[in-house]
Short mmCIF file of C-alpha atoms in Angstrom, two decimals:
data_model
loop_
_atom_site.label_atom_id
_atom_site.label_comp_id
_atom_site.label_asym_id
_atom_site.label_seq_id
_atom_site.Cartn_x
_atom_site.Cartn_y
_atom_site.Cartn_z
CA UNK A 1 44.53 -117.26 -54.03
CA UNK A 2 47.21 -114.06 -54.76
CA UNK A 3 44.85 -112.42 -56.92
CA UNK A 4 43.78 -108.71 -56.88
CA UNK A 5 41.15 -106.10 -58.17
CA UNK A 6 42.65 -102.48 -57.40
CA UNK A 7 40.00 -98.87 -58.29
CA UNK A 8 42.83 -97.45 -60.36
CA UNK A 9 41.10 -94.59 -61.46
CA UNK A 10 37.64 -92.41 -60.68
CA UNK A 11 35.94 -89.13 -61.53
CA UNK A 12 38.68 -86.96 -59.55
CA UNK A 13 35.47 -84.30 -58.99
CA UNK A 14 33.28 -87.91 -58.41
CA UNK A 15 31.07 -85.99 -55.03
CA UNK A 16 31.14 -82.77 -56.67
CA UNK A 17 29.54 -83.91 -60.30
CA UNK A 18 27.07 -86.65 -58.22
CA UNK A 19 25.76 -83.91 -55.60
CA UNK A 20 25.05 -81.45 -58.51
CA UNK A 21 23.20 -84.10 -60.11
CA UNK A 22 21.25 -84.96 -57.30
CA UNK A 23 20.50 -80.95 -56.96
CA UNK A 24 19.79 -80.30 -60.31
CA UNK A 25 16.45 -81.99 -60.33
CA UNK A 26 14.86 -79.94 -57.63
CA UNK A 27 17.06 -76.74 -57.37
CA UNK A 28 16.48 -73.61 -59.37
CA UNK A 29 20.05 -72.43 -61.64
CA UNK A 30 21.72 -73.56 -64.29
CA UNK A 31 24.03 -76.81 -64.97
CA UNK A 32 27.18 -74.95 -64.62
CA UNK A 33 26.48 -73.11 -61.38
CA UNK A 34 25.07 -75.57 -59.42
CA UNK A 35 28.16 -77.41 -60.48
CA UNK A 36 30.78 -75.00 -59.37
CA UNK A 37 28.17 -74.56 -56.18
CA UNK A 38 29.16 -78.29 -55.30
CA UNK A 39 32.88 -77.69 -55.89
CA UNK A 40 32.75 -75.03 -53.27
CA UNK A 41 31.44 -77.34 -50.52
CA UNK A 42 33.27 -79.40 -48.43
CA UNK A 43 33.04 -83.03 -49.24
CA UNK A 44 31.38 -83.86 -46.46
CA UNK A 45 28.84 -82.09 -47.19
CA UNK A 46 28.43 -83.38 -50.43
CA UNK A 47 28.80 -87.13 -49.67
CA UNK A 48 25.87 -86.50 -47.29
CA UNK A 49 23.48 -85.01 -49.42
CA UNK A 50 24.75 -88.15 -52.15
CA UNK A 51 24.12 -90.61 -49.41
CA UNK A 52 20.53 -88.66 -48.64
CA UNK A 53 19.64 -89.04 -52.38
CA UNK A 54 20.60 -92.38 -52.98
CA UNK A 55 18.47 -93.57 -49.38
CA UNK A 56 15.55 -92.40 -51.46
CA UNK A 57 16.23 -94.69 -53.85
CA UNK A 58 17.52 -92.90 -56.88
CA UNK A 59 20.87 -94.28 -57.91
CA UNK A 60 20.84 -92.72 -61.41
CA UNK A 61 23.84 -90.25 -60.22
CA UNK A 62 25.95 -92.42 -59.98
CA UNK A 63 25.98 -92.83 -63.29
CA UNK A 64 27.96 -89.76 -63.88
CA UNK A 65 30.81 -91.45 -61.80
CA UNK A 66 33.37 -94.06 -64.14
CA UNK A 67 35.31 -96.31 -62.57
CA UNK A 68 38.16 -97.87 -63.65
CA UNK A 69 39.43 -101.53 -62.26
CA UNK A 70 42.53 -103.86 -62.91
CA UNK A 71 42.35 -107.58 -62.05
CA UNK A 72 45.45 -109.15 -61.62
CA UNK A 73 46.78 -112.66 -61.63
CA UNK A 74 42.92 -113.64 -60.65
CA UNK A 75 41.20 -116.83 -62.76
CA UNK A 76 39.58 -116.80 -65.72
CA UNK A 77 36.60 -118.41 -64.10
CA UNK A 78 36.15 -114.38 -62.53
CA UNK A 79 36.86 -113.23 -65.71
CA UNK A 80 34.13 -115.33 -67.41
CA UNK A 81 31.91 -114.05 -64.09
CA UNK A 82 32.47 -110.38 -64.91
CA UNK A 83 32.48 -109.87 -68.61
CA UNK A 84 28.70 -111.44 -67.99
CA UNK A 85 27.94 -107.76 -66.89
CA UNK A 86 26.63 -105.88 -70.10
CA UNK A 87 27.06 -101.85 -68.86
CA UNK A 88 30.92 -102.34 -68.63
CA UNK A 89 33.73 -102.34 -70.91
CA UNK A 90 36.42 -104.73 -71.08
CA UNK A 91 40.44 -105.44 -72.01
CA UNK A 92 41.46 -108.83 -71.76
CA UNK A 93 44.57 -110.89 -73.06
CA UNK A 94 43.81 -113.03 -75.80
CA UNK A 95 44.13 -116.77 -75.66
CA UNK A 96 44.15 -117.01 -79.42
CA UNK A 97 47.36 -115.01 -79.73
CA UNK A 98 49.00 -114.86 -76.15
CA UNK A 99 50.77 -118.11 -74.81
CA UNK A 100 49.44 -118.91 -71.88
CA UNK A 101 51.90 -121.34 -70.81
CA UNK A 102 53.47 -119.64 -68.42
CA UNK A 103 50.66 -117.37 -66.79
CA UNK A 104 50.31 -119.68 -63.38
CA UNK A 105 46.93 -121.00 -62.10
CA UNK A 106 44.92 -120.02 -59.03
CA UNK A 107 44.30 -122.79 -56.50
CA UNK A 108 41.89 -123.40 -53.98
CA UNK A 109 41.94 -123.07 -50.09
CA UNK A 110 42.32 -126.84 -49.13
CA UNK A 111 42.19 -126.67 -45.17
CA UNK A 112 38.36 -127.91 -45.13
CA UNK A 113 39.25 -130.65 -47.81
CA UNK A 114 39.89 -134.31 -45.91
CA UNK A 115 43.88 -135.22 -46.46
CA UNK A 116 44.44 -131.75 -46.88
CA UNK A 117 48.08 -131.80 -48.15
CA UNK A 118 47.86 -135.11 -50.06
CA UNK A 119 44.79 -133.08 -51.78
CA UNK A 120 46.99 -129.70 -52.41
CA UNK A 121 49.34 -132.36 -53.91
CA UNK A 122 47.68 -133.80 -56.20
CA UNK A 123 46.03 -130.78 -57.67
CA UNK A 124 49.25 -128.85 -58.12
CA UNK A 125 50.40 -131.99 -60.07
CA UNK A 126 47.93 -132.16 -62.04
CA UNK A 127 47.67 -128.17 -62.98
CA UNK A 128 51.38 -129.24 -64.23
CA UNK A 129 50.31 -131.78 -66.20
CA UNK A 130 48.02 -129.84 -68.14
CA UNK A 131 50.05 -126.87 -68.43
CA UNK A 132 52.54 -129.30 -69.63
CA UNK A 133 50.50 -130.81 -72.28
CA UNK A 134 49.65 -127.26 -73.29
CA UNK A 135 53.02 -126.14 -73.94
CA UNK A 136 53.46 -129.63 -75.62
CA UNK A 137 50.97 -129.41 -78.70
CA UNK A 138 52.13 -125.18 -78.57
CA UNK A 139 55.64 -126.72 -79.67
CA UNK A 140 53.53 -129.98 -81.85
CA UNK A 141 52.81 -126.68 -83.89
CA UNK A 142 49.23 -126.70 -83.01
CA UNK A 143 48.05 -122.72 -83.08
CA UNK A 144 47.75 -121.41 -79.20
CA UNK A 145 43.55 -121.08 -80.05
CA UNK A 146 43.04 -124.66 -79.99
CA UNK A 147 45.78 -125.35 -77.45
CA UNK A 148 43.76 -123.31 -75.11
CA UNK A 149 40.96 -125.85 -75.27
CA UNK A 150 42.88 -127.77 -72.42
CA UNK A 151 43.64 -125.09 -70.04
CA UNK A 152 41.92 -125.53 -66.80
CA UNK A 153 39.75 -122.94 -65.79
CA UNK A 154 42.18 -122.00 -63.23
CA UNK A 155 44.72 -120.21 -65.04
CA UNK A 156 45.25 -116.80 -64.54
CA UNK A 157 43.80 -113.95 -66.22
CA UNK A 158 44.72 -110.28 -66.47
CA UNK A 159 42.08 -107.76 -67.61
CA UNK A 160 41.06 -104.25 -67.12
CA UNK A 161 37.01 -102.84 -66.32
CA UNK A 162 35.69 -100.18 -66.91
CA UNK A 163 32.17 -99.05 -65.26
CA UNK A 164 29.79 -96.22 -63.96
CA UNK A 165 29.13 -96.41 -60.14
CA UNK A 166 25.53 -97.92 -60.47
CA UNK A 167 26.85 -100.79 -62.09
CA UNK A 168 29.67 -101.35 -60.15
CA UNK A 169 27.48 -101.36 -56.99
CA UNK A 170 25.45 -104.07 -58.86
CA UNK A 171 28.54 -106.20 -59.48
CA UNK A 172 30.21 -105.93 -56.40
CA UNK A 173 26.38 -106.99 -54.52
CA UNK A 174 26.51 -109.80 -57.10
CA UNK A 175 30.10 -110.98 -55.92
CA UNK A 176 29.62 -111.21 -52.12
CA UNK A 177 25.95 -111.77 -51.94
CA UNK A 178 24.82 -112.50 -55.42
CA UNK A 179 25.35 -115.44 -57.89
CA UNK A 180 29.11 -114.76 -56.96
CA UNK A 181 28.61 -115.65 -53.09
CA UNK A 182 29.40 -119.72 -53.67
CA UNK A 183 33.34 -118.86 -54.89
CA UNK A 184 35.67 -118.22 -52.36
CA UNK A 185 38.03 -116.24 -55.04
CA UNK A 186 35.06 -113.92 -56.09
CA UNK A 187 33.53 -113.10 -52.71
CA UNK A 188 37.18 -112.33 -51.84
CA UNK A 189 37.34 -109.52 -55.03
CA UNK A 190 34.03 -108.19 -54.10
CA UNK A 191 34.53 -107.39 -50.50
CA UNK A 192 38.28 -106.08 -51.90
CA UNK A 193 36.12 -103.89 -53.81
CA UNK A 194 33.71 -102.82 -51.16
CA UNK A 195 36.92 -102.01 -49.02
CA UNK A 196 38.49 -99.85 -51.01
CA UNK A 197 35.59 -97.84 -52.10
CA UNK A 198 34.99 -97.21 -48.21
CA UNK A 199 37.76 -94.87 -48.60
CA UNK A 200 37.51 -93.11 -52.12
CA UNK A 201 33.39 -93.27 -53.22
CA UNK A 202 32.39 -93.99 -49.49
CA UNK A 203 28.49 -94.34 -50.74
CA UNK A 204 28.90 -97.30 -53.16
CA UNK A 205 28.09 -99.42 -50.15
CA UNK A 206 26.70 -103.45 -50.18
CA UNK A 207 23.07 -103.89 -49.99
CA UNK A 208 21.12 -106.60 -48.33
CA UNK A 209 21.56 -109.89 -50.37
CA UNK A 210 19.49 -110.78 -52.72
CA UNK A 211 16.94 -114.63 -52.66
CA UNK A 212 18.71 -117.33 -54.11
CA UNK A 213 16.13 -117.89 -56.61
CA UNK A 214 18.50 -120.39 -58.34
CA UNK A 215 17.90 -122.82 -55.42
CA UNK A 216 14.19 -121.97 -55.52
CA UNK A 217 14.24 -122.66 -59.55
CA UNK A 218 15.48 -126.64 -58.23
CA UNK A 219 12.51 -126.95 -56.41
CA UNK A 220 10.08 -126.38 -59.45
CA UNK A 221 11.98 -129.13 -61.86
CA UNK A 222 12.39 -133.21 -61.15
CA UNK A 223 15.87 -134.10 -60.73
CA UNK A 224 17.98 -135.67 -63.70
CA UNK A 225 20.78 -136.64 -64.66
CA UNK A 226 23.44 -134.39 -66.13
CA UNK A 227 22.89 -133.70 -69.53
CA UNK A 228 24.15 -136.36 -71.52
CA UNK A 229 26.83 -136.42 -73.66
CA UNK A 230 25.86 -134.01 -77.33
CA UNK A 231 26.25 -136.12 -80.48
CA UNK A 232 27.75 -134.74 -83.59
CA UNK A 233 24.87 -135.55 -85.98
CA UNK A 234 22.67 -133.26 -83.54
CA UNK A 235 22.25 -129.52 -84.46
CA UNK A 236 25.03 -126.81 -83.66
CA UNK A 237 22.81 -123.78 -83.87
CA UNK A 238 18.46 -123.98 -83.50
CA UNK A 239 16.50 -120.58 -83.82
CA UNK A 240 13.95 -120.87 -81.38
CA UNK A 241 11.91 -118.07 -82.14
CA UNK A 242 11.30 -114.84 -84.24
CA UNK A 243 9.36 -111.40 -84.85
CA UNK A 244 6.82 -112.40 -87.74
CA UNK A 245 7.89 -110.50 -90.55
CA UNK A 246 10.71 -108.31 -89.53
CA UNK A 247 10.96 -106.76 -92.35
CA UNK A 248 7.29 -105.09 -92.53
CA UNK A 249 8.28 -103.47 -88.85
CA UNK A 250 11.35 -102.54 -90.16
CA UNK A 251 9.98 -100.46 -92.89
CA UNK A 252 6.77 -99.19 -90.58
CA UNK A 253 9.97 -97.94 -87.85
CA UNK A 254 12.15 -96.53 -90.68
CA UNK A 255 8.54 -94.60 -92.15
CA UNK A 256 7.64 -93.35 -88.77
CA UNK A 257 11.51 -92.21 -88.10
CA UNK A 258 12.06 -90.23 -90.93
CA UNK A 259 9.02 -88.90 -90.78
CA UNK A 260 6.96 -89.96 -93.01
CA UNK A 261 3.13 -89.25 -93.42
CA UNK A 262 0.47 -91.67 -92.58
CA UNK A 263 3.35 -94.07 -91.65
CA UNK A 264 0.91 -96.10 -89.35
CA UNK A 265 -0.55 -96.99 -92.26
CA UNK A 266 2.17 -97.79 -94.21
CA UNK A 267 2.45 -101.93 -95.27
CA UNK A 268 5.31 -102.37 -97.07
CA UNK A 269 4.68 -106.20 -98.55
CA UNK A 270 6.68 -106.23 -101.94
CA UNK A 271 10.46 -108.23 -100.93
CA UNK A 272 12.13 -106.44 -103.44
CA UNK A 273 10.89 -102.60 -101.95
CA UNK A 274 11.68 -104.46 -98.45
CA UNK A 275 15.33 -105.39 -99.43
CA UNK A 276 15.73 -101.96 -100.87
CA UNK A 277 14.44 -100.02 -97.76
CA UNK A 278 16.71 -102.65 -95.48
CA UNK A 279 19.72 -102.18 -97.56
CA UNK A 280 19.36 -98.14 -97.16
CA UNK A 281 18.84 -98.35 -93.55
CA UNK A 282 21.95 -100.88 -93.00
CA UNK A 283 24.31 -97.93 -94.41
CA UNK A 284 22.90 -95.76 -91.27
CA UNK A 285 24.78 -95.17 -88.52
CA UNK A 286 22.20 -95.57 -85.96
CA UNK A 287 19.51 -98.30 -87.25
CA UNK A 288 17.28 -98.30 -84.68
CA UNK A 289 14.27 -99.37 -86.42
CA UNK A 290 16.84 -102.88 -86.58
CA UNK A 291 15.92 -103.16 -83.16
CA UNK A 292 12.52 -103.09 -83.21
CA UNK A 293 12.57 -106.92 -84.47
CA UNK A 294 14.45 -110.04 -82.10
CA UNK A 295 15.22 -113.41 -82.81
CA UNK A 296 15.84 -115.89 -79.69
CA UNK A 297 18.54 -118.27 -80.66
CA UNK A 298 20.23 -121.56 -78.96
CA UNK A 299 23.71 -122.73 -79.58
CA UNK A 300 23.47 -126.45 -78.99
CA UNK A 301 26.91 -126.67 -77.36
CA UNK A 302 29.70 -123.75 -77.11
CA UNK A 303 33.09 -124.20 -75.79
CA UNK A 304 33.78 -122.63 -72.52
CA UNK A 305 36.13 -120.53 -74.57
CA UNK A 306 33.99 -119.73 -77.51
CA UNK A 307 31.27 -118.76 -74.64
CA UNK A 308 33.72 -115.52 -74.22
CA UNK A 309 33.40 -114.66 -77.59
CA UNK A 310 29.58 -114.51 -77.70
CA UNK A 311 29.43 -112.70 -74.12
CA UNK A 312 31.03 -109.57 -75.66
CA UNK A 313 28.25 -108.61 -77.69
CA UNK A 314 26.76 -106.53 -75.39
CA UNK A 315 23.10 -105.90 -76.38
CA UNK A 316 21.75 -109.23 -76.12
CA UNK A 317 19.82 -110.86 -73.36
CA UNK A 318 22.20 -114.22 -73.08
CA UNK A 319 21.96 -117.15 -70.66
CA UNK A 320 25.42 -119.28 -69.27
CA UNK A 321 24.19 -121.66 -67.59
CA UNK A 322 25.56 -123.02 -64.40
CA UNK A 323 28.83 -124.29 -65.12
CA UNK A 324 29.86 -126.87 -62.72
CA UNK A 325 26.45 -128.53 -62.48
CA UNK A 326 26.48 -128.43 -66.13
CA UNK A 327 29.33 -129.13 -67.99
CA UNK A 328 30.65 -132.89 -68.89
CA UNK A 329 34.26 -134.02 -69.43
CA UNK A 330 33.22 -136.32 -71.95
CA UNK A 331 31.31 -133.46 -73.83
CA UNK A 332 34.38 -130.91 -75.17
CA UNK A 333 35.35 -129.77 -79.06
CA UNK A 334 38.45 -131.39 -81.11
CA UNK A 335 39.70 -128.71 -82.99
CA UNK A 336 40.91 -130.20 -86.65
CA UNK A 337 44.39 -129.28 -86.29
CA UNK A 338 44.55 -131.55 -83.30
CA UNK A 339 43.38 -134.35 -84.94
CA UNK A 340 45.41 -133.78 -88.38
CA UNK A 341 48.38 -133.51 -86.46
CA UNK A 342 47.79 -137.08 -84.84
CA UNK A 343 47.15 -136.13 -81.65
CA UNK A 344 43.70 -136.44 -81.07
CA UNK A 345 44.12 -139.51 -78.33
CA UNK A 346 46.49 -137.80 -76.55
CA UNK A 347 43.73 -134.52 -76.68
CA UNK A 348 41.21 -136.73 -75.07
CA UNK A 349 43.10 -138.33 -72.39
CA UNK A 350 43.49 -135.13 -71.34
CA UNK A 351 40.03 -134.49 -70.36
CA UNK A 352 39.79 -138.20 -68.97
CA UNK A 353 42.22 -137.51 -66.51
CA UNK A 354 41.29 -134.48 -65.27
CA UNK A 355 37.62 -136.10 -64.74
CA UNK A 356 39.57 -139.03 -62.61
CA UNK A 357 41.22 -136.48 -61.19
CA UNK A 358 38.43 -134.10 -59.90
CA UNK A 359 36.27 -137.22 -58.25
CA UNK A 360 39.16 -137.92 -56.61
CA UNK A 361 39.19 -134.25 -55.40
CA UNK A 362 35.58 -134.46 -55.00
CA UNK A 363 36.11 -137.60 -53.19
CA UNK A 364 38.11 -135.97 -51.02
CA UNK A 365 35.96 -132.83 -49.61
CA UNK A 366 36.53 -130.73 -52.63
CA UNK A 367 33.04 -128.17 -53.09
CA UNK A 368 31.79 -127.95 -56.24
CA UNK A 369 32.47 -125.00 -55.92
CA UNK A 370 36.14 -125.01 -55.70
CA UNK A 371 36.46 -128.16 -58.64
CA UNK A 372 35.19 -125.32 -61.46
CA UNK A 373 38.76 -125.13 -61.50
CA UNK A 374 39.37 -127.76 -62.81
CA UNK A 375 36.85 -127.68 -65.87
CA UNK A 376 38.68 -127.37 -69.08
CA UNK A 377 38.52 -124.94 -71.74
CA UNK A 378 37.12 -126.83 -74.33
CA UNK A 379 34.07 -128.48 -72.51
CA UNK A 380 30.49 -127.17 -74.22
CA UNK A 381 28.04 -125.90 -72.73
CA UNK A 382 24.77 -124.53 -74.08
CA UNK A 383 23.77 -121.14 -74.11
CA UNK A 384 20.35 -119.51 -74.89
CA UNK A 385 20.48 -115.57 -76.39
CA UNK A 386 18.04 -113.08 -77.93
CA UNK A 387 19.72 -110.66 -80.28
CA UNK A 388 17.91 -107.84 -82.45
CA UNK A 389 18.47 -107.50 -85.84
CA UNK A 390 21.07 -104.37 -85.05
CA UNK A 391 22.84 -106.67 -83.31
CA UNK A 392 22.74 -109.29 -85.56
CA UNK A 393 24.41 -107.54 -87.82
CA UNK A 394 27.39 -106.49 -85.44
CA UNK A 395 27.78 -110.11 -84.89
CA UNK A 396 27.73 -111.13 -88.57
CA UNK A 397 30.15 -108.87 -89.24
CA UNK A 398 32.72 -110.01 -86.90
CA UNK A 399 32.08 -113.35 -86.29
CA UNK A 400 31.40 -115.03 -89.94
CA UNK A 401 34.73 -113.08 -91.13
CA UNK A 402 37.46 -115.24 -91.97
CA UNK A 403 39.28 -113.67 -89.16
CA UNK A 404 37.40 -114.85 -86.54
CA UNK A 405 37.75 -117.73 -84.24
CA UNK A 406 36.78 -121.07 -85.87
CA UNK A 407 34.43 -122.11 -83.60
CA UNK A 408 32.42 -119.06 -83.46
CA UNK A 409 32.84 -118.24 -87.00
CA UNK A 410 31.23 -121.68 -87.55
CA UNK A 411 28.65 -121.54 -84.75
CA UNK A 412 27.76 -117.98 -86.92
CA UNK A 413 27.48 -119.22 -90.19
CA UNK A 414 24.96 -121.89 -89.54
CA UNK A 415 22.90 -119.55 -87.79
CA UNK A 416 22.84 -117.19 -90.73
CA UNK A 417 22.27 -120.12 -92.90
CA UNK A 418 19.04 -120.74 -90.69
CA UNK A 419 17.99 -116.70 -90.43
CA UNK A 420 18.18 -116.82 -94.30
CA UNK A 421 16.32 -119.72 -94.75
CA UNK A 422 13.26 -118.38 -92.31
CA UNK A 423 14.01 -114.39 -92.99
CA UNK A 424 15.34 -114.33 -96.60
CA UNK A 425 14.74 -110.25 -97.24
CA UNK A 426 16.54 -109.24 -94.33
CA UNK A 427 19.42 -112.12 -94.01
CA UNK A 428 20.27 -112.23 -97.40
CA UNK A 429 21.71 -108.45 -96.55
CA UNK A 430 23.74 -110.32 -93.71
CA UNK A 431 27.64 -111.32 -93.93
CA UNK A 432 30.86 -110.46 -92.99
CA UNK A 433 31.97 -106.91 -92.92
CA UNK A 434 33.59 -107.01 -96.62
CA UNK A 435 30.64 -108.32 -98.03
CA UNK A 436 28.15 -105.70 -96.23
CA UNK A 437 30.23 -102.64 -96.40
CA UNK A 438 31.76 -103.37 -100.00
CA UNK A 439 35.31 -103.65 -98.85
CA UNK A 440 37.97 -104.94 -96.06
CA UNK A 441 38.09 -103.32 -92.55
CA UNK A 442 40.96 -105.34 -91.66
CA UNK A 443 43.85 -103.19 -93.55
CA UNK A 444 47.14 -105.24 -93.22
CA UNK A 445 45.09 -107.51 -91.62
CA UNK A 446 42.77 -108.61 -94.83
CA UNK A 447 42.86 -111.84 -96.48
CA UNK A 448 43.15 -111.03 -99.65
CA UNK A 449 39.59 -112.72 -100.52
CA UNK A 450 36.84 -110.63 -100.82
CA UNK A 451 35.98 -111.91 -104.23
CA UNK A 452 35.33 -115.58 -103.11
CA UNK A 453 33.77 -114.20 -100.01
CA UNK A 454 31.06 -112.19 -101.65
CA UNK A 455 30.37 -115.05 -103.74
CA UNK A 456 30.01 -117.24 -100.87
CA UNK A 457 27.43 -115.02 -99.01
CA UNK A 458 25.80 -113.83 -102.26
CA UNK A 459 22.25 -114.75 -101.68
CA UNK A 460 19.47 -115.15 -104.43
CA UNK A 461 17.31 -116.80 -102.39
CA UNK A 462 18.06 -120.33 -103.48
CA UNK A 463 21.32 -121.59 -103.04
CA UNK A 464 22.77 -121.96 -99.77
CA UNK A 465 26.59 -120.13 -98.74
#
C-alpha cells in the first residue's frame, strides 16, 4: 500500500483565530481586539488555552480552522469511505470521463495470508486481467462510464478534501478507531493524519474509540444468508415513507417566514393556490420552508459506482450498507451498450471469475477485510436515504438531466414518477434544471432538447413522463 494523505494547507493564523474564539465567549472587548490580543501571544500560550477549552468539551472552535487534504494513489474503497462524511467538500477524478486504465491498483499486505507469495501471485494476475478487460471494451468502443463497472475496487483514486478541524477530528477517530479500524489501508491514512497534525494543529488529537455497535447490531438479528440475488421484474426505486401533506406545511412555513399574520392559522387546502405558493417559493434562493417536509426513500439496488453519485448530495441522512458482507458477484448492472455491442458474456465472466478468484483468496487466509478489493464496480447494493423536499429538488435537477449518468438518471426518474404519483402539487413542479428554471444551465454543454424535455416532465396530473 504506497498511498498517501498529506495537510496541504491550514488557517496560517489557525491558534490565533481558535484562542480568540475560545476567549470571546467569556472575555470583555470586541472581535477585532481580542483577535489581534491572540496574535500577540506566543503560540504556546495559545495552544494551551485551545487545548484547556476543548478538555471542557467545546470543540465548536475548531470550526474556524479549514483544512485542506490530498490523497494520493490511495483506493477508491477510501475514497467511497470519506466522501460518506457530509461537512466536507470534495474533488475527485471522474470515472465517466477519465480512463482509468492505467491508474494502478492498491494491494493488500499478504504476509498473514497462508502461501503467501502464490497468494500475491495470483491477485496481481488477476488485477491484470481486469484492467485488461477494461482497456479491452474502452477500445470495443464501449464509453469509459460503463467500462468502469468492472474495475475492482482496488484501483487507485486521486482526490482532494476539504474540512473544518471538528470534522476532521471526527474522520480521522473514525479511520483508526471507528468504522474505518477493520482496513489496514484506512487505519494507515488516519494515523498519517494524526501524525502530521502532531506537528502543525497539535490539539486535533485521537479520542478514545468508540463501541462497535455494528457487532452489537449482529447480536439483535438471526443469521441469514446473503441477500439473494435482485430480480429485474422487482422494483428499482420504493418510497418508504412521507410528511402527510407537504404541501399544507409548506405554505404554513412560507406564511410564518414572510411574515404573515395569523399564519398559525393559516390552511392552505386548494392544489391550485398550493402549486402557486410552491412554484413562487422554488424561484427563492433559500427555500427553507422546502425543508420542513422529508421523504425516506430506498433504492432497491445501486451500483457501487452509482452509490458515489448519490453520496454527494450532502443534506441527506443516507445509509451504505456494509459492503463486503453485502454485496454479491452474481448481483451487478449490464449497461446496454455492453450488451448491444455483443459483449455481454464476456461482461459476466468477468464477475464470475473474480468470485472464483476471491474464495480462492479467501480460501487462502485472505480477511474480508482485505477481499473488498476485489469487489467490482458494478455490483448493487441497496441504500436507504431521507431527503427534504430542498433537496429533492437539487437532486432532480442534476440527476434526471439528460446529462447525467444513466444509472442514476434512471434510478431518479422512477422516483419522481413515484413522488408525483403520491405528492402530485409539489412533484409535478419537479424536473431537470431546464424544465424548472425555464432554460439550459449547461451552455456548450446543452443538448439541444429542452422542447421534448419539458414535454416529457410536463405534468397535468394524469399522464405519466
Amino acid at each position: 500500500m504506497s498511498g498517501t494523505v498529506t495537510i496541504i494547507n491550514y488557517n496560517a493564523n489557525a491558534h490565533d483565530i481558535v484562542s480568540a474564539a475560545g476567549r470571546l465567549s467569556t472575555t470583555a472587548g470586541s472581535a477585532d481586539e481580542l483577535y489581534q490580543r491572540a496574535c500577540d501571544n506566543d503560540s504556546e500560550k495559545n495552544i494551551n488555552l485551545i487545548n484547556k477549552i476543548l478538555s471542557s468539551g467545546h470543540q465548536s472552535v475548531l470550526e474556524h480552522i479549514y483544512v485542506n487534504l490530498s490523497f494520493d494513489n490511495v483506493s477508491v474503497f477510501v475514497e467511497q469511505f470519506m466522501i460518506e462524511f457530509r461537512l466536507a467538500s470534495f474533488t475527485v477524478k471522474s470515472r465517466r470521463y477519465v480512463d482509468f486504465g492505467k491508474m494502478g491498483y492498491v494491494s493488500p499486505d499478504f504476509s498473514s495470508v497462508n502461501e503467501t507469495t502464490k497468494a500475491e501471485a495470483l491477485y496481481q494476475q488477476h488485477m491484470e486481467y481486469l484492467f485488461g478487460e477494461y482497456n479491452a471494451f474502452i477500445e470495443a468502443g464501449i464509453p469509459k462510464e460503463d467500462a468502469r463497472f468492472v474495475l475492482p475496487y482496488s484501483f487507485r483514486s486521486n482526490f482532494y478534501c476539504t474540512v473544518n478541524a471538528r470534522e476532521l477530528v471526527k474522520i480521522m477517530n473514525e479511520m483508526v478507531g471507528g468504522r474505518g479500524k477493520a482496513y489496514p489501508e484506512i487505519v494507515a491514512l488516519g494515523e498519517s493524519l494524526l501524525s502530521q497534525c502532531e506537528t502543525c494543529l497539535p490539539y486535533l488529537k485521537k479520542v478514545k474509540p468508540e463501541p462497535d455497535v455494528g457487532e452489537m447490531m449482529r447480536t439483535h438479528f438471526p443469521v441469514r444468508e446473503k441477500n439473494r440475488k435482485t430480480e429485474n421484474g422487482e422494483p428499482l426505486v420504493t418510497l418508504l415513507n412521507g410528511t402527510p401533506e407537504p404541501e399544507k406545511i409548506i405554505c404554513r412555513a412560507a406564511a410564518l417566514n414572510y411574515g404573515i399574520h395569523g399564519w398559525e392559522n393559516t390552511e392552505i387546502t386548494d392544489p391550485g393556490k398550493q402549486k402557486a405558493i410552491l412554484a413562487d417559493l422554488l424561484k427563492g434562493g433559500r427555500k427553507r420552508e422546502l425543508e420542513q417536509v422529508n421523504f425516506t426513500i430506498f433504492f432497491h439496488r445501486m451500483s457501487l459506482a452509482g452509490v458515489t453519485h448519490l453520496v454527494r448530495h450532502r443534506i441527506q441522512s443516507i445509509i451504505v450498507p456494509e459492503y463486503i458482507s453485502t454485496c454479491r458477484y452474481d448481483s451487478y448492472v449490464l449497461p446496454e451498450s455492453i450488451v448491444n455491442a455483443g459483449l455481454k458474456e464476456r461482461y459476466q465472466e468477468v464477475f464470475i471469475r473474480t468470485e472464483e478468484t476471491a474464495a480462492l483468496l479467501e480460501a487462502m487466509g485472505l480477511s474480508a477485510q482485505d477481499r473488498v478489493y476485489l469487489l467490482l464496480s458494478g455490483m448493487t447494493i441497496p441504500v436507504m436515504t431521507t431527503m427534504n423536499a430542498n433537496e429533492l429538488c437539487t437532486f432532480f435537477r442534476l440527476r434526471t438531466c439528460v446529462r447525467a449518468q444513466w444509472e442514476i438518471k434512471e434510478c431518479a426518474d422512477e422516483l419522481l414518477r413515484i413522488l408525483r404519483e403520491e405528492y402530485p402539487v409539489l412533484f409535478s413542479l419537479y424536473g431537470p434544471s431546464c424544465f424548472m428554471l425555464g432554460k439550459c444551465p449547461e451552455g456548450k454543454m446543452t443538448c439541444g432538447r429542452i422542447k421534448e424535455i419539458l414535454e416529457k416532465y410536463s405534468f397535468d396530473g394524469e399522464k405519466e413522463m
